[in-house]
Amino acid sequence: SQTIHQWPATLVQPVGSPLSLECTVEGTSNPNLYWYRQAAGRGLQLLFYSVGIGQISSEVPQNLSASRPQDRQFILSSKKLLLSDSGFYLCAWRPDEAGYTFGSGTRLTVV
Amino acid sequence: KNQVEQSPQSLIILEGKNCTLQCNYTVSPFSNLRWYKQDTGRGPVSLTIMTFSENTKSNGRYTATLDADTKQSSLHITASQLSDSASYICVVNYLSGAGSYQLTFGKGTKLSVIP
């Protein structure tokens, strides 16, 4: 079966520390993968998407970066976190044009 | 500009009551519309998907309607349960000018069902 895994579920990090969030997909190959951020009271904001290994597109300028080291692995990173990076981060896989399957999310709190 | 507007922003109802959530969109050309349910601290889960030709689709106690002419959709929840407490997100899929399909997300309606 096709599943998407995202971890960790929650994370508290100090300002200036690095970040690494991981997302993996099972049961499919060459998936389109996405990172979204969801701020309180706001909609989902697309951060990055990837259509293949090493192919990353950034939707908004920010303190974050993404990498696709393997076909079914998508990583969200930062070298130095800012307070404004706090939020709920969602990895998503798009199996078809109709919509997404989302990961369970990571609640990041930068203190 | 392609937009999806949801109302109300938040809603509190008593357990057992019905409610209706609204979604208006300006997206064009329209491909399909999905309603997602997002429990607090979790990722969104798809409830229904509707294409241009579909007016109504049900998934248990959830019934979605679509009026493609007025660009409106609604999600009706019947006999609400405490577990229905969540955010409900409307997502519209459309064909972009570049020839690829894009998704536009509403900000969601936060539903609280109280005993």
PDB file of C-alpha atoms in Angstrom:
ATOM      1  CA  SER A   1       0.000   0.000   0.000  1.00  0.00           C
ATOM      2  CA  GLN A   2       1.005   3.595  -0.509  1.00  0.00           C
ATOM      3  CA  THR A   3       1.814   5.548   2.643  1.00  0.00           C
ATOM      4  CA  ILE A   4       3.603   8.722   3.610  1.00  0.00           C
ATOM      5  CA  HIS A   5       5.622   9.089   6.790  1.00  0.00           C
ATOM      6  CA  GLN A   6       6.742  12.304   8.410  1.00  0.00           C
ATOM      7  CA  TRP A   7       8.779  12.851  11.570  1.00  0.00           C
ATOM      8  CA  PRO A   8       9.204  14.054  14.198  1.00  0.00           C
ATOM      9  CA  ALA A   9       5.653  14.874  15.284  1.00  0.00           C
ATOM     10  CA  THR A  10       6.734  17.736  17.521  1.00  0.00           C
ATOM     11  CA  LEU A  11       9.965  19.654  17.853  1.00  0.00           C
ATOM     12  CA  VAL A  12      11.132  22.489  20.077  1.00  0.00           C
ATOM     13  CA  GLN A  13      14.310  24.151  18.914  1.00  0.00           C
ATOM     14  CA  PRO A  14      16.209  27.263  20.068  1.00  0.00           C
ATOM     15  CA  VAL A  15      16.695  30.206  17.757  1.00  0.00           C
ATOM     16  CA  GLY A  16      19.806  29.780  15.648  1.00  0.00           C
ATOM     17  CA  SER A  17      19.818  25.989  15.802  1.00  0.00           C
ATOM     18  CA  PRO A  18      19.636  23.791  12.679  1.00  0.00           C
ATOM     19  CA  LEU A  19      16.553  21.931  11.508  1.00  0.00           C
ATOM     20  CA  SER A  20      15.948  18.700   9.658  1.00  0.00           C
ATOM     21  CA  LEU A  21      12.484  17.303   9.004  1.00  0.00           C
ATOM     22  CA  GLU A  22      12.164  14.093   7.060  1.00  0.00           C
ATOM     23  CA  CYS A  23       9.426  12.711   4.868  1.00  0.00           C
ATOM     24  CA  THR A  24       9.338   9.346   3.121  1.00  0.00           C
ATOM     25  CA  VAL A  25       6.835   7.690   0.842  1.00  0.00           C
ATOM     26  CA  GLU A  26       6.251   3.973   0.469  1.00  0.00           C
ATOM     27  CA  GLY A  27       4.554   1.966  -2.213  1.00  0.00           C
ATOM     28  CA  THR A  28       5.241   4.227  -5.160  1.00  0.00           C
ATOM     29  CA  SER A  29       8.096   5.456  -7.316  1.00  0.00           C
ATOM     30  CA  ASN A  30       9.049   8.886  -8.622  1.00  0.00           C
ATOM     31  CA  PRO A  31       6.394  10.661  -6.555  1.00  0.00           C
ATOM     32  CA  ASN A  32       5.789  14.403  -6.630  1.00  0.00           C
ATOM     33  CA  LEU A  33       6.535  15.569  -3.088  1.00  0.00           C
ATOM     34  CA  TYR A  34       5.687  18.822  -1.349  1.00  0.00           C
ATOM     35  CA  TRP A  35       6.431  20.720   1.856  1.00  0.00           C
ATOM     36  CA  TYR A  36       3.709  23.005   3.218  1.00  0.00           C
ATOM     37  CA  ARG A  37       3.599  25.252   6.254  1.00  0.00           C
ATOM     38  CA  GLN A  38       0.399  25.994   8.100  1.00  0.00           C
ATOM     39  CA  ALA A  39       0.411  29.000  10.420  1.00  0.00           C
ATOM     40  CA  ALA A  40      -2.330  29.427  13.004  1.00  0.00           C
ATOM     41  CA  GLY A  41      -5.497  30.825  11.418  1.00  0.00           C
ATOM     42  CA  ARG A  42      -4.007  30.744   7.967  1.00  0.00           C
ATOM     43  CA  GLY A  43      -4.175  28.423   5.019  1.00  0.00           C
ATOM     44  CA  LEU A  44      -1.553  26.055   3.776  1.00  0.00           C
ATOM     45  CA  GLN A  45       1.470  27.761   2.231  1.00  0.00           C
ATOM     46  CA  LEU A  46       3.494  25.824  -0.310  1.00  0.00           C
ATOM     47  CA  LEU A  47       7.209  26.008   0.530  1.00  0.00           C
ATOM     48  CA  PHE A  48       8.899  23.531  -1.799  1.00  0.00           C
ATOM     49  CA  TYR A  49       8.041  20.857  -4.284  1.00  0.00           C
ATOM     50  CA  SER A  50      10.068  18.187  -6.003  1.00  0.00           C
ATOM     51  CA  VAL A  51       9.331  16.122  -9.084  1.00  0.00           C
ATOM     52  CA  GLY A  52      12.422  13.933  -8.799  1.00  0.00           C
ATOM     53  CA  ILE A  53      15.798  13.291  -7.176  1.00  0.00           C
ATOM     54  CA  GLY A  54      17.778  16.484  -6.834  1.00  0.00           C
ATOM     55  CA  GLN A  55      14.954  18.578  -8.332  1.00  0.00           C
ATOM     56  CA  ILE A  56      13.692  21.218  -5.925  1.00  0.00           C
ATOM     57  CA  SER A  57      11.495  24.206  -6.628  1.00  0.00           C
ATOM     58  CA  SER A  58      11.034  26.931  -4.039  1.00  0.00           C
ATOM     59  CA  GLU A  59       7.783  28.821  -3.930  1.00  0.00           C
ATOM     60  CA  VAL A  60       8.663  31.558  -1.435  1.00  0.00           C
ATOM     61  CA  PRO A  61      11.936  33.099  -0.269  1.00  0.00           C
ATOM     62  CA  GLN A  62      12.687  32.035   3.264  1.00  0.00           C
ATOM     63  CA  ASN A  63      15.119  30.701   5.790  1.00  0.00           C
ATOM     64  CA  LEU A  64      14.443  27.116   4.789  1.00  0.00           C
ATOM     65  CA  SER A  65      15.779  24.733   2.178  1.00  0.00           C
ATOM     66  CA  ALA A  66      14.756  21.337   0.870  1.00  0.00           C
ATOM     67  CA  SER A  67      16.551  18.359  -0.579  1.00  0.00           C
ATOM     68  CA  ARG A  68      15.555  15.150  -2.366  1.00  0.00           C
ATOM     69  CA  PRO A  69      18.481  12.759  -1.845  1.00  0.00           C
ATOM     70  CA  GLN A  70      16.476   9.657  -2.763  1.00  0.00           C
ATOM     71  CA  ASP A  71      13.416   8.993  -4.884  1.00  0.00           C
ATOM     72  CA  ARG A  72      11.053   8.610  -1.952  1.00  0.00           C
ATOM     73  CA  GLN A  73      12.728  10.914   0.563  1.00  0.00           C
ATOM     74  CA  PHE A  74      12.157  14.631   0.963  1.00  0.00           C
ATOM     75  CA  ILE A  75      13.954  16.683   3.631  1.00  0.00           C
ATOM     76  CA  LEU A  76      13.208  20.167   4.930  1.00  0.00           C
ATOM     77  CA  SER A  77      16.181  21.947   6.506  1.00  0.00           C
ATOM     78  CA  SER A  78      17.442  25.143   7.981  1.00  0.00           C
ATOM     79  CA  LYS A  79      20.933  26.153   9.039  1.00  0.00           C
ATOM     80  CA  LYS A  80      19.722  28.681  11.632  1.00  0.00           C
ATOM     81  CA  LEU A  81      16.134  28.763  12.788  1.00  0.00           C
ATOM     82  CA  LEU A  82      14.245  32.008  13.330  1.00  0.00           C
ATOM     83  CA  LEU A  83      11.302  32.586  15.638  1.00  0.00           C
ATOM     84  CA  SER A  84       9.161  33.121  12.543  1.00  0.00           C
ATOM     85  CA  ASP A  85       9.899  29.560  11.418  1.00  0.00           C
ATOM     86  CA  SER A  86       7.539  28.239  14.079  1.00  0.00           C
ATOM     87  CA  GLY A  87       4.520  26.512  12.621  1.00  0.00           C
ATOM     88  CA  PHE A  88       2.965  23.273  11.530  1.00  0.00           C
ATOM     89  CA  TYR A  89       4.825  21.633   8.651  1.00  0.00           C
ATOM     90  CA  LEU A  90       3.174  19.143   6.353  1.00  0.00           C
ATOM     91  CA  CYS A  91       4.750  16.860   3.816  1.00  0.00           C
ATOM     92  CA  ALA A  92       2.462  15.817   0.993  1.00  0.00           C
ATOM     93  CA  TRP A  93       2.524  13.379  -1.862  1.00  0.00           C
ATOM     94  CA  ARG A  94       0.473  13.878  -4.976  1.00  0.00           C
ATOM     95  CA  PRO A  95      -0.541  10.530  -6.458  1.00  0.00           C
ATOM     96  CA  ASP A  96      -2.660  12.089  -9.206  1.00  0.00           C
ATOM     97  CA  GLU A  97      -3.971  15.414 -10.425  1.00  0.00           C
ATOM     98  CA  ALA A  98      -6.939  15.190  -8.107  1.00  0.00           C
ATOM     99  CA  GLY A  99      -5.224  15.995  -4.844  1.00  0.00           C
ATOM    100  CA  TYR A 100      -2.803  15.204  -2.089  1.00  0.00           C
ATOM    101  CA  THR A 101      -2.123  12.655   0.570  1.00  0.00           C
ATOM    102  CA  PHE A 102      -0.655  14.409   3.577  1.00  0.00           C
ATOM    103  CA  GLY A 103       1.760  13.279   6.228  1.00  0.00           C
ATOM    104  CA  SER A 104       0.806  13.563   9.868  1.00  0.00           C
ATOM    105  CA  GLY A 105       2.619  16.873  10.286  1.00  0.00           C
ATOM    106  CA  THR A 106       5.374  18.308  12.487  1.00  0.00           C
ATOM    107  CA  ARG A 107       4.670  20.984  15.065  1.00  0.00           C
ATOM    108  CA  LEU A 108       7.828  23.138  15.202  1.00  0.00           C
ATOM    109  CA  THR A 109       8.240  25.637  18.004  1.00  0.00           C
ATOM    110  CA  VAL A 110      11.283  27.886  17.878  1.00  0.00           C
ATOM    111  CA  VAL A 111      12.110  29.381  21.272  1.00  0.00           C
TER     112      VAL A 111
ATOM    113  CA  LYS B   1      -6.512  35.930  -8.844  1.00  0.00           C
ATOM    114  CA  ASN B   2      -7.436  32.352  -8.015  1.00  0.00           C
ATOM    115  CA  GLN B   3      -8.902  32.256  -4.532  1.00  0.00           C
ATOM    116  CA  VAL B   4     -10.850  29.946  -2.253  1.00  0.00           C
ATOM    117  CA  GLU B   5     -12.888  31.526   0.522  1.00  0.00           C
ATOM    118  CA  GLN B   6     -14.407  29.480   3.327  1.00  0.00           C
ATOM    119  CA  SER B   7     -17.067  30.455   5.827  1.00  0.00           C
ATOM    120  CA  PRO B   8     -17.608  30.582   8.657  1.00  0.00           C
ATOM    121  CA  GLN B   9     -14.090  30.852  10.004  1.00  0.00           C
ATOM    122  CA  SER B  10     -15.149  28.941  13.100  1.00  0.00           C
ATOM    123  CA  LEU B  11     -18.297  27.252  14.304  1.00  0.00           C
ATOM    124  CA  ILE B  12     -19.509  25.740  17.567  1.00  0.00           C
ATOM    125  CA  ILE B  13     -22.446  23.337  17.556  1.00  0.00           C
ATOM    126  CA  LEU B  14     -24.073  20.935  19.981  1.00  0.00           C
ATOM    127  CA  GLU B  15     -23.541  17.234  19.563  1.00  0.00           C
ATOM    128  CA  GLY B  16     -26.244  15.689  17.426  1.00  0.00           C
ATOM    129  CA  LYS B  17     -26.984  18.860  15.475  1.00  0.00           C
ATOM    130  CA  ASN B  18     -26.390  19.387  11.763  1.00  0.00           C
ATOM    131  CA  CYS B  19     -24.185  22.054  10.233  1.00  0.00           C
ATOM    132  CA  THR B  20     -23.137  23.340   6.831  1.00  0.00           C
ATOM    133  CA  LEU B  21     -19.760  24.739   5.844  1.00  0.00           C
ATOM    134  CA  GLN B  22     -19.356  26.945   2.798  1.00  0.00           C
ATOM    135  CA  CYS B  23     -16.654  27.253   0.168  1.00  0.00           C
ATOM    136  CA  ASN B  24     -16.662  29.871  -2.608  1.00  0.00           C
ATOM    137  CA  TYR B  25     -13.984  29.944  -5.253  1.00  0.00           C
ATOM    138  CA  THR B  26     -12.859  32.110  -8.124  1.00  0.00           C
ATOM    139  CA  VAL B  27     -10.547  29.495  -9.572  1.00  0.00           C
ATOM    140  CA  SER B  28     -10.782  28.920 -13.301  1.00  0.00           C
ATOM    141  CA  PRO B  29     -10.718  26.703 -15.259  1.00  0.00           C
ATOM    142  CA  PHE B  30     -12.043  24.386 -12.609  1.00  0.00           C
ATOM    143  CA  SER B  31     -11.000  20.743 -12.505  1.00  0.00           C
ATOM    144  CA  ASN B  32     -12.199  19.358  -9.175  1.00  0.00           C
ATOM    145  CA  LEU B  33     -12.834  20.262  -5.552  1.00  0.00           C
ATOM    146  CA  ARG B  34     -11.928  18.368  -2.406  1.00  0.00           C
ATOM    147  CA  TRP B  35     -12.953  18.685   1.197  1.00  0.00           C
ATOM    148  CA  TYR B  36     -10.360  17.672   3.766  1.00  0.00           C
ATOM    149  CA  LYS B  37     -10.763  17.072   7.476  1.00  0.00           C
ATOM    150  CA  GLN B  38      -7.804  18.031   9.634  1.00  0.00           C
ATOM    151  CA  ASP B  39      -7.748  16.948  13.246  1.00  0.00           C
ATOM    152  CA  THR B  40      -5.722  19.164  15.558  1.00  0.00           C
ATOM    153  CA  GLY B  41      -2.013  18.455  15.176  1.00  0.00           C
ATOM    154  CA  ARG B  42      -2.527  16.037  12.292  1.00  0.00           C
ATOM    155  CA  GLY B  43      -2.340  16.162   8.530  1.00  0.00           C
ATOM    156  CA  PRO B  44      -5.484  16.735   6.422  1.00  0.00           C
ATOM    157  CA  VAL B  45      -7.427  13.678   5.291  1.00  0.00           C
ATOM    158  CA  SER B  46      -9.582  13.687   2.192  1.00  0.00           C
ATOM    159  CA  LEU B  47     -13.363  13.414   2.725  1.00  0.00           C
ATOM    160  CA  THR B  48     -14.804  13.910  -0.750  1.00  0.00           C
ATOM    161  CA  ILE B  49     -13.752  14.876  -4.246  1.00  0.00           C
ATOM    162  CA  MET B  50     -16.127  16.392  -6.763  1.00  0.00           C
ATOM    163  CA  THR B  51     -15.673  17.018 -10.451  1.00  0.00           C
ATOM    164  CA  PHE B  52     -17.432  19.552 -12.628  1.00  0.00           C
ATOM    165  CA  SER B  53     -20.325  17.232 -13.473  1.00  0.00           C
ATOM    166  CA  GLU B  54     -21.094  16.164  -9.905  1.00  0.00           C
ATOM    167  CA  ASN B  55     -23.643  18.039  -7.784  1.00  0.00           C
ATOM    168  CA  THR B  56     -23.692  15.937  -4.642  1.00  0.00           C
ATOM    169  CA  LYS B  57     -21.456  13.345  -3.064  1.00  0.00           C
ATOM    170  CA  SER B  58     -21.788  11.669   0.297  1.00  0.00           C
ATOM    171  CA  ASN B  59     -19.324   9.981   2.624  1.00  0.00           C
ATOM    172  CA  GLY B  60     -21.198   8.683   5.634  1.00  0.00           C
ATOM    173  CA  ARG B  61     -22.571  11.660   7.560  1.00  0.00           C
ATOM    174  CA  TYR B  62     -20.709  14.071   5.295  1.00  0.00           C
ATOM    175  CA  THR B  63     -22.450  15.364   2.163  1.00  0.00           C
ATOM    176  CA  ALA B  64     -20.724  17.742  -0.217  1.00  0.00           C
ATOM    177  CA  THR B  65     -22.514  19.770  -2.861  1.00  0.00           C
ATOM    178  CA  LEU B  66     -21.110  21.641  -5.798  1.00  0.00           C
ATOM    179  CA  ASP B  67     -22.615  24.371  -7.965  1.00  0.00           C
ATOM    180  CA  ALA B  68     -20.072  24.970 -10.703  1.00  0.00           C
ATOM    181  CA  ASP B  69     -22.128  27.803 -12.161  1.00  0.00           C
ATOM    182  CA  THR B  70     -22.015  29.915  -9.009  1.00  0.00           C
ATOM    183  CA  LYS B  71     -18.632  28.439  -7.976  1.00  0.00           C
ATOM    184  CA  GLN B  72     -19.882  27.373  -4.592  1.00  0.00           C
ATOM    185  CA  SER B  73     -19.530  24.206  -2.588  1.00  0.00           C
ATOM    186  CA  SER B  74     -20.866  23.189   0.780  1.00  0.00           C
ATOM    187  CA  LEU B  75     -20.101  20.435   3.241  1.00  0.00           C
ATOM    188  CA  HIS B  76     -23.066  19.298   5.309  1.00  0.00           C
ATOM    189  CA  ILE B  77     -22.484  17.281   8.450  1.00  0.00           C
ATOM    190  CA  THR B  78     -25.441  15.350   9.777  1.00  0.00           C
ATOM    191  CA  ALA B  79     -25.974  14.327  13.403  1.00  0.00           C
ATOM    192  CA  SER B  80     -22.619  15.729  14.496  1.00  0.00           C
ATOM    193  CA  GLN B  81     -20.377  13.803  16.843  1.00  0.00           C
ATOM    194  CA  LEU B  82     -17.628  14.985  19.160  1.00  0.00           C
ATOM    195  CA  SER B  83     -15.106  13.404  16.803  1.00  0.00           C
ATOM    196  CA  ASP B  84     -16.217  15.790  14.055  1.00  0.00           C
ATOM    197  CA  SER B  85     -14.370  18.566  15.868  1.00  0.00           C
ATOM    198  CA  ALA B  86     -11.652  19.529  13.413  1.00  0.00           C
ATOM    199  CA  SER B  87     -10.728  22.008  10.715  1.00  0.00           C
ATOM    200  CA  TYR B  88     -12.356  21.451   7.341  1.00  0.00           C
ATOM    201  CA  ILE B  89     -10.391  22.638   4.337  1.00  0.00           C
ATOM    202  CA  CYS B  90     -11.726  23.232   0.850  1.00  0.00           C
ATOM    203  CA  VAL B  91      -9.197  22.698  -1.949  1.00  0.00           C
ATOM    204  CA  VAL B  92      -9.824  23.533  -5.590  1.00  0.00           C
ATOM    205  CA  ASN B  93      -7.813  22.002  -8.404  1.00  0.00           C
ATOM    206  CA  TYR B  94      -7.468  23.968 -11.618  1.00  0.00           C
ATOM    207  CA  LEU B  95      -5.513  23.971 -14.840  1.00  0.00           C
ATOM    208  CA  SER B  96      -2.909  26.714 -14.761  1.00  0.00           C
ATOM    209  CA  GLY B  97      -1.795  28.818 -17.668  1.00  0.00           C
ATOM    210  CA  ALA B  98       1.372  26.751 -17.843  1.00  0.00           C
ATOM    211  CA  GLY B  99      -0.687  23.664 -18.571  1.00  0.00           C
ATOM    212  CA  SER B 100      -0.195  21.997 -15.204  1.00  0.00           C
ATOM    213  CA  TYR B 101      -2.723  21.333 -12.476  1.00  0.00           C
ATOM    214  CA  GLN B 102      -2.488  23.586  -9.434  1.00  0.00           C
ATOM    215  CA  LEU B 103      -4.245  23.486  -6.096  1.00  0.00           C
ATOM    216  CA  THR B 104      -5.591  26.441  -4.173  1.00  0.00           C
ATOM    217  CA  PHE B 105      -6.377  25.923  -0.492  1.00  0.00           C
ATOM    218  CA  GLY B 106      -8.994  27.668   1.611  1.00  0.00           C
ATOM    219  CA  LYS B 107      -8.016  28.721   5.119  1.00  0.00           C
ATOM    220  CA  GLY B 108     -10.429  26.252   6.622  1.00  0.00           C
ATOM    221  CA  THR B 109     -13.384  26.286   8.984  1.00  0.00           C
ATOM    222  CA  LYS B 110     -12.699  25.251  12.561  1.00  0.00           C
ATOM    223  CA  LEU B 111     -15.626  23.192  13.846  1.00  0.00           C
ATOM    224  CA  SER B 112     -16.096  22.481  17.529  1.00  0.00           C
ATOM    225  CA  VAL B 113     -18.763  19.984  18.572  1.00  0.00           C
ATOM    226  CA  ILE B 114     -19.663  20.247  22.242  1.00  0.00           C
ATOM    227  CA  PRO B 115     -21.689  17.839  24.389  1.00  0.00           C
TER     228      PRO B 115
END
